[in-house]
Amino acid sequence: MSYPRGSMCGMADFWLEPWDERGLVLERRANTPEMQAHLAGVEAEAVLVSRHRNFLDTKLQGEGEFLLIMVDGEAEPVGSVGYWEREWRGETVYELAWKVLTGFQRRGLAVGATAAVLERAAATGRHDWAHAYPKIGNAASNSVCARAGFSLVEEVDFEFPKGSWIRCNDWRFDLRGARR
């Protein structure tokens, strides 16, 4: 199953496909010092496999979904985007995350895919808010949030990965407004 192609404000054409075994290949391709600089660093294979299984299970449990970003001329995904449920400040919200391989960055793929997945999250009707938590120093991901329509709430201490605290921006998106 493929989702409609996206092209926004002169951004690159792309389409989204459901997370499948190609997602694990993407996780391995993205597991580089450059791609992981604002995350947990290069990760062990067992961590990648566990995350892949979690992404597959998330959709089955109705708690969100993870999608592969596809572009013309590439047989394999060039990125991913997803949303899942989390507890944040006393309510259940969706958290969003995305990644685009280095060679495909700066084409608007992350912004377009994030905007598309926000529409999908809004359409579920399950939650009123979506959040993203990029590190303060991650200019690219903070820019994606701003360009995709999130509002900056505040700086927060955020646990990622488990047991490790980082300073992030809390960006919030009103899913109720997107449903109107």
PDB file of N, CA and C in Angstrom, residues 63-125:
ATOM      1  N   GLU A  63      -1.544   2.488  18.186  1.00  0.00           N
ATOM      2  CA  GLU A  63      -0.957   3.581  18.954  1.00  0.00           C
ATOM      3  C   GLU A  63      -0.211   4.587  18.088  1.00  0.00           C
ATOM      4  N   GLY A  64      -0.273   4.438  16.787  1.00  0.00           N
ATOM      5  CA  GLY A  64       0.442   5.315  15.868  1.00  0.00           C
ATOM      6  C   GLY A  64       0.876   4.529  14.654  1.00  0.00           C
ATOM      7  N   GLU A  65       1.825   5.099  13.931  1.00  0.00           N
ATOM      8  CA  GLU A  65       2.360   4.379  12.775  1.00  0.00           C
ATOM      9  C   GLU A  65       3.702   4.959  12.373  1.00  0.00           C
ATOM     10  N   PHE A  66       4.478   4.136  11.713  1.00  0.00           N
ATOM     11  CA  PHE A  66       5.765   4.548  11.168  1.00  0.00           C
ATOM     12  C   PHE A  66       5.732   4.296   9.675  1.00  0.00           C
ATOM     13  N   LEU A  67       6.246   5.260   8.932  1.00  0.00           N
ATOM     14  CA  LEU A  67       6.176   5.216   7.474  1.00  0.00           C
ATOM     15  C   LEU A  67       7.551   5.452   6.875  1.00  0.00           C
ATOM     16  N   LEU A  68       7.744   4.905   5.712  1.00  0.00           N
ATOM     17  CA  LEU A  68       8.993   5.056   4.967  1.00  0.00           C
ATOM     18  C   LEU A  68       8.826   6.168   3.941  1.00  0.00           C
ATOM     19  N   ILE A  69       9.821   7.016   3.823  1.00  0.00           N
ATOM     20  CA  ILE A  69       9.811   8.103   2.845  1.00  0.00           C
ATOM     21  C   ILE A  69      10.484   7.588   1.578  1.00  0.00           C
ATOM     22  N   MET A  70       9.747   7.651   0.478  1.00  0.00           N
ATOM     23  CA  MET A  70      10.220   7.155  -0.813  1.00  0.00           C
ATOM     24  C   MET A  70      10.308   8.310  -1.801  1.00  0.00           C
ATOM     25  N   VAL A  71      11.268   8.230  -2.711  1.00  0.00           N
ATOM     26  CA  VAL A  71      11.406   9.214  -3.786  1.00  0.00           C
ATOM     27  C   VAL A  71      11.673   8.477  -5.089  1.00  0.00           C
ATOM     28  N   ASP A  72      11.322   9.127  -6.191  1.00  0.00           N
ATOM     29  CA  ASP A  72      11.587   8.554  -7.512  1.00  0.00           C
ATOM     30  C   ASP A  72      13.076   8.271  -7.682  1.00  0.00           C
ATOM     31  N   GLY A  73      13.360   7.170  -8.360  1.00  0.00           N
ATOM     32  CA  GLY A  73      14.736   6.825  -8.677  1.00  0.00           C
ATOM     33  C   GLY A  73      15.476   6.078  -7.578  1.00  0.00           C
ATOM     34  N   GLU A  74      14.818   5.863  -6.449  1.00  0.00           N
ATOM     35  CA  GLU A  74      15.444   5.145  -5.332  1.00  0.00           C
ATOM     36  C   GLU A  74      14.580   3.943  -4.978  1.00  0.00           C
ATOM     37  N   ALA A  75      15.168   2.764  -5.026  1.00  0.00           N
ATOM     38  CA  ALA A  75      14.425   1.547  -4.699  1.00  0.00           C
ATOM     39  C   ALA A  75      14.191   1.417  -3.192  1.00  0.00           C
ATOM     40  N   GLU A  76      15.100   1.950  -2.408  1.00  0.00           N
ATOM     41  CA  GLU A  76      15.023   1.844  -0.953  1.00  0.00           C
ATOM     42  C   GLU A  76      14.547   3.165  -0.352  1.00  0.00           C
ATOM     43  N   PRO A  77      13.975   3.111   0.851  1.00  0.00           N
ATOM     44  CA  PRO A  77      13.542   4.341   1.515  1.00  0.00           C
ATOM     45  C   PRO A  77      14.720   5.277   1.772  1.00  0.00           C
ATOM     46  N   VAL A  78      14.447   6.578   1.720  1.00  0.00           N
ATOM     47  CA  VAL A  78      15.476   7.576   1.991  1.00  0.00           C
ATOM     48  C   VAL A  78      15.258   8.224   3.353  1.00  0.00           C
ATOM     49  N   GLY A  79      14.204   7.814   4.036  1.00  0.00           N
ATOM     50  CA  GLY A  79      13.936   8.350   5.355  1.00  0.00           C
ATOM     51  C   GLY A  79      12.714   7.696   5.955  1.00  0.00           C
ATOM     52  N   SER A  80      12.347   8.200   7.125  1.00  0.00           N
ATOM     53  CA  SER A  80      11.160   7.687   7.812  1.00  0.00           C
ATOM     54  C   SER A  80      10.527   8.807   8.614  1.00  0.00           C
ATOM     55  N   VAL A  81       9.281   8.606   8.953  1.00  0.00           N
ATOM     56  CA  VAL A  81       8.526   9.537   9.787  1.00  0.00           C
ATOM     57  C   VAL A  81       7.501   8.713  10.545  1.00  0.00           C
ATOM     58  N   GLY A  82       7.212   9.113  11.763  1.00  0.00           N
ATOM     59  CA  GLY A  82       6.237   8.350  12.517  1.00  0.00           C
ATOM     60  C   GLY A  82       5.681   9.111  13.694  1.00  0.00           C
ATOM     61  N   TYR A  83       4.614   8.569  14.243  1.00  0.00           N
ATOM     62  CA  TYR A  83       4.003   9.122  15.441  1.00  0.00           C
ATOM     63  C   TYR A  83       3.537   7.974  16.315  1.00  0.00           C
ATOM     64  N   TRP A  84       3.572   8.198  17.629  1.00  0.00           N
ATOM     65  CA  TRP A  84       3.176   7.193  18.595  1.00  0.00           C
ATOM     66  C   TRP A  84       2.684   7.888  19.856  1.00  0.00           C
ATOM     67  N   GLU A  85       1.969   7.142  20.671  1.00  0.00           N
ATOM     68  CA  GLU A  85       1.417   7.696  21.896  1.00  0.00           C
ATOM     69  C   GLU A  85       2.471   7.748  22.991  1.00  0.00           C
ATOM     70  N   ARG A  86       2.387   8.804  23.799  1.00  0.00           N
ATOM     71  CA  ARG A  86       3.209   8.944  24.998  1.00  0.00           C
ATOM     72  C   ARG A  86       2.447   9.790  26.002  1.00  0.00           C
ATOM     73  N   GLU A  87       2.791   9.648  27.241  1.00  0.00           N
ATOM     74  CA  GLU A  87       2.240  10.495  28.294  1.00  0.00           C
ATOM     75  C   GLU A  87       3.129  11.725  28.394  1.00  0.00           C
ATOM     76  N   TRP A  88       2.507  12.900  28.400  1.00  0.00           N
ATOM     77  CA  TRP A  88       3.258  14.145  28.526  1.00  0.00           C
ATOM     78  C   TRP A  88       2.448  15.116  29.365  1.00  0.00           C
ATOM     79  N   ARG A  89       2.980  15.419  30.522  1.00  0.00           N
ATOM     80  CA  ARG A  89       2.374  16.406  31.409  1.00  0.00           C
ATOM     81  C   ARG A  89       0.904  16.106  31.705  1.00  0.00           C
ATOM     82  N   GLY A  90       0.650  14.839  32.019  1.00  0.00           N
ATOM     83  CA  GLY A  90      -0.677  14.447  32.466  1.00  0.00           C
ATOM     84  C   GLY A  90      -1.683  14.107  31.388  1.00  0.00           C
ATOM     85  N   GLU A  91      -1.262  14.092  30.133  1.00  0.00           N
ATOM     86  CA  GLU A  91      -2.202  13.699  29.079  1.00  0.00           C
ATOM     87  C   GLU A  91      -1.496  12.835  28.037  1.00  0.00           C
ATOM     88  N   THR A  92      -2.278  12.079  27.311  1.00  0.00           N
ATOM     89  CA  THR A  92      -1.734  11.262  26.239  1.00  0.00           C
ATOM     90  C   THR A  92      -1.699  12.109  24.970  1.00  0.00           C
ATOM     91  N   VAL A  93      -0.540  12.158  24.352  1.00  0.00           N
ATOM     92  CA  VAL A  93      -0.326  12.929  23.129  1.00  0.00           C
ATOM     93  C   VAL A  93       0.372  12.024  22.123  1.00  0.00           C
ATOM     94  N   TYR A  94       0.494  12.506  20.906  1.00  0.00           N
ATOM     95  CA  TYR A  94       1.354  11.835  19.943  1.00  0.00           C
ATOM     96  C   TYR A  94       2.720  12.509  19.964  1.00  0.00           C
ATOM     97  N   GLU A  95       3.749  11.704  19.912  1.00  0.00           N
ATOM     98  CA  GLU A  95       5.104  12.201  19.700  1.00  0.00           C
ATOM     99  C   GLU A  95       5.476  11.888  18.260  1.00  0.00           C
ATOM    100  N   LEU A  96       6.166  12.816  17.614  1.00  0.00           N
ATOM    101  CA  LEU A  96       6.599  12.620  16.233  1.00  0.00           C
ATOM    102  C   LEU A  96       8.118  12.568  16.146  1.00  0.00           C
ATOM    103  N   ALA A  97       8.589  11.832  15.163  1.00  0.00           N
ATOM    104  CA  ALA A  97      10.016  11.798  14.847  1.00  0.00           C
ATOM    105  C   ALA A  97      10.174  11.514  13.366  1.00  0.00           C
ATOM    106  N   TRP A  98      11.301  11.912  12.830  1.00  0.00           N
ATOM    107  CA  TRP A  98      11.597  11.720  11.414  1.00  0.00           C
ATOM    108  C   TRP A  98      13.086  11.611  11.244  1.00  0.00           C
ATOM    109  N   LYS A  99      13.490  11.066  10.128  1.00  0.00           N
ATOM    110  CA  LYS A  99      14.894  11.074   9.725  1.00  0.00           C
ATOM    111  C   LYS A  99      14.942  10.995   8.215  1.00  0.00           C
ATOM    112  N   VAL A 100      15.929  11.660   7.648  1.00  0.00           N
ATOM    113  CA  VAL A 100      16.183  11.622   6.213  1.00  0.00           C
ATOM    114  C   VAL A 100      17.679  11.396   6.044  1.00  0.00           C
ATOM    115  N   LEU A 101      18.032  10.413   5.233  1.00  0.00           N
ATOM    116  CA  LEU A 101      19.446  10.110   5.012  1.00  0.00           C
ATOM    117  C   LEU A 101      20.196  11.345   4.508  1.00  0.00           C
ATOM    118  N   THR A 102      21.440  11.442   4.887  1.00  0.00           N
ATOM    119  CA  THR A 102      22.260  12.623   4.609  1.00  0.00           C
ATOM    120  C   THR A 102      22.199  13.073   3.155  1.00  0.00           C
ATOM    121  N   GLY A 103      22.315  12.186   2.221  1.00  0.00           N
ATOM    122  CA  GLY A 103      22.325  12.549   0.811  1.00  0.00           C
ATOM    123  C   GLY A 103      21.011  13.090   0.279  1.00  0.00           C
ATOM    124  N   PHE A 104      19.957  13.013   1.084  1.00  0.00           N
ATOM    125  CA  PHE A 104      18.630  13.462   0.650  1.00  0.00           C
ATOM    126  C   PHE A 104      18.101  14.615   1.495  1.00  0.00           C
ATOM    127  N   GLN A 105      18.925  15.130   2.375  1.00  0.00           N
ATOM    128  CA  GLN A 105      18.519  16.251   3.219  1.00  0.00           C
ATOM    129  C   GLN A 105      18.524  17.548   2.420  1.00  0.00           C
ATOM    130  N   ARG A 106      17.873  18.555   2.975  1.00  0.00           N
ATOM    131  CA  ARG A 106      17.784  19.902   2.397  1.00  0.00           C
ATOM    132  C   ARG A 106      16.951  19.933   1.110  1.00  0.00           C
ATOM    133  N   ARG A 107      16.028  18.993   0.992  1.00  0.00           N
ATOM    134  CA  ARG A 107      15.123  18.957  -0.156  1.00  0.00           C
ATOM    135  C   ARG A 107      13.664  19.147   0.263  1.00  0.00           C
ATOM    136  N   GLY A 108      13.437  19.352   1.541  1.00  0.00           N
ATOM    137  CA  GLY A 108      12.072  19.513   2.036  1.00  0.00           C
ATOM    138  C   GLY A 108      11.372  18.216   2.359  1.00  0.00           C
ATOM    139  N   LEU A 109      12.085  17.102   2.292  1.00  0.00           N
ATOM    140  CA  LEU A 109      11.450  15.807   2.550  1.00  0.00           C
ATOM    141  C   LEU A 109      10.974  15.674   3.991  1.00  0.00           C
ATOM    142  N   ALA A 110      11.797  16.086   4.947  1.00  0.00           N
ATOM    143  CA  ALA A 110      11.410  15.960   6.355  1.00  0.00           C
ATOM    144  C   ALA A 110      10.192  16.825   6.655  1.00  0.00           C
ATOM    145  N   VAL A 111      10.165  18.053   6.139  1.00  0.00           N
ATOM    146  CA  VAL A 111       9.028  18.940   6.377  1.00  0.00           C
ATOM    147  C   VAL A 111       7.771  18.371   5.726  1.00  0.00           C
ATOM    148  N   GLY A 112       7.867  17.973   4.480  1.00  0.00           N
ATOM    149  CA  GLY A 112       6.702  17.435   3.781  1.00  0.00           C
ATOM    150  C   GLY A 112       6.178  16.167   4.412  1.00  0.00           C
ATOM    151  N   ALA A 113       7.077  15.252   4.769  1.00  0.00           N
ATOM    152  CA  ALA A 113       6.654  13.994   5.386  1.00  0.00           C
ATOM    153  C   ALA A 113       6.065  14.233   6.772  1.00  0.00           C
ATOM    154  N   THR A 114       6.640  15.172   7.518  1.00  0.00           N
ATOM    155  CA  THR A 114       6.106  15.494   8.843  1.00  0.00           C
ATOM    156  C   THR A 114       4.716  16.101   8.721  1.00  0.00           C
ATOM    157  N   ALA A 115       4.526  17.016   7.795  1.00  0.00           N
ATOM    158  CA  ALA A 115       3.206  17.612   7.578  1.00  0.00           C
ATOM    159  C   ALA A 115       2.189  16.530   7.192  1.00  0.00           C
ATOM    160  N   ALA A 116       2.606  15.594   6.330  1.00  0.00           N
ATOM    161  CA  ALA A 116       1.700  14.521   5.916  1.00  0.00           C
ATOM    162  C   ALA A 116       1.320  13.630   7.086  1.00  0.00           C
ATOM    163  N   VAL A 117       2.276  13.311   7.942  1.00  0.00           N
ATOM    164  CA  VAL A 117       1.969  12.424   9.061  1.00  0.00           C
ATOM    165  C   VAL A 117       1.160  13.161  10.133  1.00  0.00           C
ATOM    166  N   LEU A 118       1.331  14.468  10.252  1.00  0.00           N
ATOM    167  CA  LEU A 118       0.466  15.230  11.164  1.00  0.00           C
ATOM    168  C   LEU A 118      -0.993  15.139  10.714  1.00  0.00           C
ATOM    169  N   GLU A 119      -1.237  15.196   9.415  1.00  0.00           N
ATOM    170  CA  GLU A 119      -2.600  15.030   8.897  1.00  0.00           C
ATOM    171  C   GLU A 119      -3.146  13.656   9.256  1.00  0.00           C
ATOM    172  N   ARG A 120      -2.310  12.649   9.132  1.00  0.00           N
ATOM    173  CA  ARG A 120      -2.733  11.283   9.447  1.00  0.00           C
ATOM    174  C   ARG A 120      -3.032  11.141  10.946  1.00  0.00           C
ATOM    175  N   ALA A 121      -2.167  11.737  11.778  1.00  0.00           N
ATOM    176  CA  ALA A 121      -2.384  11.677  13.226  1.00  0.00           C
ATOM    177  C   ALA A 121      -3.668  12.413  13.599  1.00  0.00           C
ATOM    178  N   ALA A 122      -3.893  13.563  12.996  1.00  0.00           N
ATOM    179  CA  ALA A 122      -5.121  14.325  13.272  1.00  0.00           C
ATOM    180  C   ALA A 122      -6.352  13.520  12.882  1.00  0.00           C
ATOM    181  N   ALA A 123      -6.283  12.831  11.766  1.00  0.00           N
ATOM    182  CA  ALA A 123      -7.432  12.076  11.256  1.00  0.00           C
ATOM    183  C   ALA A 123      -7.835  10.932  12.178  1.00  0.00           C
ATOM    184  N   THR A 124      -6.933  10.467  13.042  1.00  0.00           N
ATOM    185  CA  THR A 124      -7.312   9.392  13.962  1.00  0.00           C
ATOM    186  C   THR A 124      -8.340   9.877  14.970  1.00  0.00           C
ATOM    187  N   GLY A 125      -8.306  11.186  15.289  1.00  0.00           N
ATOM    188  CA  GLY A 125      -9.216  11.738  16.278  1.00  0.00           C
ATOM    189  C   GLY A 125      -8.925  11.302  17.704  1.00  0.00           C
TER     190      GLY A 125
END
